């Protein structure tokens, strides 16, 4: 039997309907959730992501502003801009779109954002709180993945979760959140020997590599849950994942598609974090 497809688009739609109601309640208390996004340079993919975030915010009543800065922006200028936003009581969420141009140290910028407004969940304070299992801003893609698993009542406790990828924004935090949910977690990466040995033992397989169709049916255990985080462009210009959807869906019990899988959930969790920040910061 073919796997059940977990639609990120459908789930995101349901969650956004609820979030819209939360925004209304906040508005009645004179709290108007506001997200400010800074984008540096002209990278078309980054601009497209930012546009998506603005549109999704507007749809649920979150006001947002995009600050466009030129490619040659200095680190000092960007730090000043972030500091201004930290001190602006009308701004609840701050997001600096990554990657940044070479002259800017990304980590320095991430650490300059107030942890209270860090709706991306990248600040070390929020990362530390996530590891400790404290209530905090969870980074959006891992948060979206856990939400997708829970939406289908997929058992995580005691399961073997294998995460391929160890980036700070996806691989590491998603593994940590799965551990927090009592999975037994294995991390794989480019130096892992015999990748299939690990993937074939996974009850939950999260793939965050960034290379087209690395994972095929022969890498997946029967009835595994497969989450495809990858976003790649085919030669024909279409979006596709790290997982060969057509073959893997014949082996897995659940699978996420690309597009319309993890992507829409990532933006939804950003909206959720912005509302959380607005509630905490208030008027
Ligand atoms: P990244 O920073 O480039 O990390 C990729 C990871 O994959 C690294 O840990 C790397 O290992 C590992 N890797 C590379 N080739 C491998 C191979 N052949 N076998 C096993 N591991 C391999 O990428 P990222 O930022 O985590 O993003 C991963 C993918 O998710 C990208 O396609 C990105 O566009 C997508 N993404 C999607 C969303 C969404 O919302 N849908 C959000 C974020 C990212 P090393 O550490 O050893 O180099």
PDB file of N, CA and C in Angstrom, residues 49-91:
ATOM      1  N   UNK A  49      11.513  34.050  -0.633  1.00  0.00           N
ATOM      2  CA  UNK A  49      11.136  33.569   0.714  1.00  0.00           C
ATOM      3  C   UNK A  49      10.530  34.711   1.531  1.00  0.00           C
ATOM      4  N   UNK A  50      11.175  35.868   1.468  1.00  0.00           N
ATOM      5  CA  UNK A  50      10.722  37.013   2.264  1.00  0.00           C
ATOM      6  C   UNK A  50       9.336  37.473   1.816  1.00  0.00           C
ATOM      7  N   UNK A  51       9.127  37.458   0.506  1.00  0.00           N
ATOM      8  CA  UNK A  51       7.812  37.841  -0.033  1.00  0.00           C
ATOM      9  C   UNK A  51       6.730  36.896   0.512  1.00  0.00           C
ATOM     10  N   UNK A  52       7.076  35.598   0.538  1.00  0.00           N
ATOM     11  CA  UNK A  52       6.153  34.576   1.055  1.00  0.00           C
ATOM     12  C   UNK A  52       5.820  34.829   2.519  1.00  0.00           C
ATOM     13  N   UNK A  53       6.819  35.245   3.288  1.00  0.00           N
ATOM     14  CA  UNK A  53       6.609  35.492   4.715  1.00  0.00           C
ATOM     15  C   UNK A  53       5.695  36.708   4.911  1.00  0.00           C
ATOM     16  N   UNK A  54       5.897  37.731   4.088  1.00  0.00           N
ATOM     17  CA  UNK A  54       5.078  38.948   4.195  1.00  0.00           C
ATOM     18  C   UNK A  54       3.615  38.642   3.847  1.00  0.00           C
ATOM     19  N   UNK A  55       3.451  37.871   2.771  1.00  0.00           N
ATOM     20  CA  UNK A  55       2.095  37.538   2.309  1.00  0.00           C
ATOM     21  C   UNK A  55       1.369  36.708   3.377  1.00  0.00           C
ATOM     22  N   UNK A  56       2.063  35.704   3.911  1.00  0.00           N
ATOM     23  CA  UNK A  56       1.445  34.833   4.919  1.00  0.00           C
ATOM     24  C   UNK A  56       1.101  35.629   6.171  1.00  0.00           C
ATOM     25  N   UNK A  57       1.956  36.570   6.556  1.00  0.00           N
ATOM     26  CA  UNK A  57       1.686  37.412   7.730  1.00  0.00           C
ATOM     27  C   UNK A  57       0.413  38.212   7.497  1.00  0.00           C
ATOM     28  N   UNK A  58       0.340  38.867   6.340  1.00  0.00           N
ATOM     29  CA  UNK A  58      -0.812  39.725   6.034  1.00  0.00           C
ATOM     30  C   UNK A  58      -2.104  38.917   6.068  1.00  0.00           C
ATOM     31  N   UNK A  59      -2.050  37.694   5.571  1.00  0.00           N
ATOM     32  CA  UNK A  59      -3.265  36.864   5.496  1.00  0.00           C
ATOM     33  C   UNK A  59      -3.877  36.591   6.868  1.00  0.00           C
ATOM     34  N   UNK A  60      -3.035  36.567   7.903  1.00  0.00           N
ATOM     35  CA  UNK A  60      -3.620  36.302   9.233  1.00  0.00           C
ATOM     36  C   UNK A  60      -3.650  37.550  10.106  1.00  0.00           C
ATOM     37  N   UNK A  61      -3.332  38.690   9.522  1.00  0.00           N
ATOM     38  CA  UNK A  61      -3.461  39.957  10.252  1.00  0.00           C
ATOM     39  C   UNK A  61      -2.209  40.417  10.977  1.00  0.00           C
ATOM     40  N   UNK A  62      -1.077  39.771  10.724  1.00  0.00           N
ATOM     41  CA  UNK A  62       0.178  40.239  11.321  1.00  0.00           C
ATOM     42  C   UNK A  62       0.747  41.315  10.388  1.00  0.00           C
ATOM     43  N   UNK A  63       1.061  42.477  10.934  1.00  0.00           N
ATOM     44  CA  UNK A  63       1.666  43.487  10.066  1.00  0.00           C
ATOM     45  C   UNK A  63       3.153  43.189   9.946  1.00  0.00           C
ATOM     46  N   UNK A  64       3.711  43.506   8.796  1.00  0.00           N
ATOM     47  CA  UNK A  64       5.135  43.228   8.631  1.00  0.00           C
ATOM     48  C   UNK A  64       5.775  44.305   7.781  1.00  0.00           C
ATOM     49  N   UNK A  65       7.071  44.427   7.979  1.00  0.00           N
ATOM     50  CA  UNK A  65       7.844  45.397   7.209  1.00  0.00           C
ATOM     51  C   UNK A  65       9.084  44.680   6.705  1.00  0.00           C
ATOM     52  N   UNK A  66       9.422  44.956   5.458  1.00  0.00           N
ATOM     53  CA  UNK A  66      10.667  44.393   4.928  1.00  0.00           C
ATOM     54  C   UNK A  66      11.661  45.529   4.773  1.00  0.00           C
ATOM     55  N   UNK A  67      12.818  45.367   5.376  1.00  0.00           N
ATOM     56  CA  UNK A  67      13.878  46.373   5.206  1.00  0.00           C
ATOM     57  C   UNK A  67      14.876  45.804   4.207  1.00  0.00           C
ATOM     58  N   UNK A  68      14.958  46.428   3.049  1.00  0.00           N
ATOM     59  CA  UNK A  68      15.893  45.983   2.002  1.00  0.00           C
ATOM     60  C   UNK A  68      17.196  46.750   2.141  1.00  0.00           C
ATOM     61  N   UNK A  69      18.281  46.041   2.320  1.00  0.00           N
ATOM     62  CA  UNK A  69      19.589  46.710   2.408  1.00  0.00           C
ATOM     63  C   UNK A  69      20.471  46.248   1.249  1.00  0.00           C
ATOM     64  N   UNK A  70      21.380  47.136   0.792  1.00  0.00           N
ATOM     65  CA  UNK A  70      22.221  46.757  -0.349  1.00  0.00           C
ATOM     66  C   UNK A  70      23.260  45.684   0.011  1.00  0.00           C
ATOM     67  N   UNK A  71      23.722  44.982  -1.021  1.00  0.00           N
ATOM     68  CA  UNK A  71      24.693  43.896  -0.902  1.00  0.00           C
ATOM     69  C   UNK A  71      25.953  44.309  -0.119  1.00  0.00           C
ATOM     70  N   UNK A  72      26.353  45.598  -0.258  1.00  0.00           N
ATOM     71  CA  UNK A  72      27.604  46.036   0.381  1.00  0.00           C
ATOM     72  C   UNK A  72      27.377  46.622   1.788  1.00  0.00           C
ATOM     73  N   UNK A  73      26.236  46.325   2.378  1.00  0.00           N
ATOM     74  CA  UNK A  73      25.952  46.795   3.755  1.00  0.00           C
ATOM     75  C   UNK A  73      27.039  46.301   4.706  1.00  0.00           C
ATOM     76  N   UNK A  74      27.484  47.183   5.600  1.00  0.00           N
ATOM     77  CA  UNK A  74      28.539  46.756   6.542  1.00  0.00           C
ATOM     78  C   UNK A  74      27.910  46.051   7.744  1.00  0.00           C
ATOM     79  N   UNK A  75      28.736  45.267   8.401  1.00  0.00           N
ATOM     80  CA  UNK A  75      28.285  44.554   9.606  1.00  0.00           C
ATOM     81  C   UNK A  75      27.846  45.560  10.674  1.00  0.00           C
ATOM     82  N   UNK A  76      28.614  46.649  10.814  1.00  0.00           N
ATOM     83  CA  UNK A  76      28.308  47.669  11.826  1.00  0.00           C
ATOM     84  C   UNK A  76      26.926  48.268  11.574  1.00  0.00           C
ATOM     85  N   UNK A  77      26.636  48.571  10.301  1.00  0.00           N
ATOM     86  CA  UNK A  77      25.336  49.173   9.978  1.00  0.00           C
ATOM     87  C   UNK A  77      24.203  48.199  10.313  1.00  0.00           C
ATOM     88  N   UNK A  78      24.403  46.938   9.940  1.00  0.00           N
ATOM     89  CA  UNK A  78      23.351  45.942  10.194  1.00  0.00           C
ATOM     90  C   UNK A  78      23.136  45.758  11.705  1.00  0.00           C
ATOM     91  N   UNK A  79      24.233  45.761  12.456  1.00  0.00           N
ATOM     92  CA  UNK A  79      24.112  45.634  13.918  1.00  0.00           C
ATOM     93  C   UNK A  79      23.325  46.816  14.502  1.00  0.00           C
ATOM     94  N   UNK A  80      23.576  47.997  13.953  1.00  0.00           N
ATOM     95  CA  UNK A  80      22.847  49.188  14.429  1.00  0.00           C
ATOM     96  C   UNK A  80      21.351  49.052  14.141  1.00  0.00           C
ATOM     97  N   UNK A  81      21.069  48.555  12.932  1.00  0.00           N
ATOM     98  CA  UNK A  81      19.670  48.384  12.501  1.00  0.00           C
ATOM     99  C   UNK A  81      18.959  47.386  13.432  1.00  0.00           C
ATOM    100  N   UNK A  82      19.641  46.282  13.725  1.00  0.00           N
ATOM    101  CA  UNK A  82      19.059  45.257  14.604  1.00  0.00           C
ATOM    102  C   UNK A  82      18.805  45.860  15.989  1.00  0.00           C
ATOM    103  N   UNK A  83      19.762  46.634  16.447  1.00  0.00           N
ATOM    104  CA  UNK A  83      19.636  47.243  17.770  1.00  0.00           C
ATOM    105  C   UNK A  83      18.443  48.196  17.836  1.00  0.00           C
ATOM    106  N   UNK A  84      18.267  48.952  16.768  1.00  0.00           N
ATOM    107  CA  UNK A  84      17.113  49.864  16.677  1.00  0.00           C
ATOM    108  C   UNK A  84      15.810  49.081  16.827  1.00  0.00           C
ATOM    109  N   UNK A  85      15.747  47.943  16.114  1.00  0.00           N
ATOM    110  CA  UNK A  85      14.524  47.117  16.146  1.00  0.00           C
ATOM    111  C   UNK A  85      14.342  46.485  17.529  1.00  0.00           C
ATOM    112  N   UNK A  86      15.450  46.100  18.154  1.00  0.00           N
ATOM    113  CA  UNK A  86      15.360  45.548  19.517  1.00  0.00           C
ATOM    114  C   UNK A  86      14.687  46.550  20.446  1.00  0.00           C
ATOM    115  N   UNK A  87      14.985  47.848  20.218  1.00  0.00           N
ATOM    116  CA  UNK A  87      14.486  48.898  21.117  1.00  0.00           C
ATOM    117  C   UNK A  87      13.132  49.465  20.690  1.00  0.00           C
ATOM    118  N   UNK A  88      12.619  49.008  19.557  1.00  0.00           N
ATOM    119  CA  UNK A  88      11.334  49.523  19.074  1.00  0.00           C
ATOM    120  C   UNK A  88      10.195  48.682  19.665  1.00  0.00           C
ATOM    121  N   UNK A  89       9.412  49.296  20.542  1.00  0.00           N
ATOM    122  CA  UNK A  89       8.382  48.516  21.259  1.00  0.00           C
ATOM    123  C   UNK A  89       7.261  48.025  20.336  1.00  0.00           C
ATOM    124  N   UNK A  90       7.174  48.614  19.144  1.00  0.00           N
ATOM    125  CA  UNK A  90       6.123  48.164  18.208  1.00  0.00           C
ATOM    126  C   UNK A  90       6.542  46.957  17.378  1.00  0.00           C
ATOM    127  N   UNK A  91       7.800  46.572  17.478  1.00  0.00           N
ATOM    128  CA  UNK A  91       8.296  45.408  16.728  1.00  0.00           C
ATOM    129  C   UNK A  91       8.368  44.212  17.684  1.00  0.00           C
TER     130      UNK A  91
END
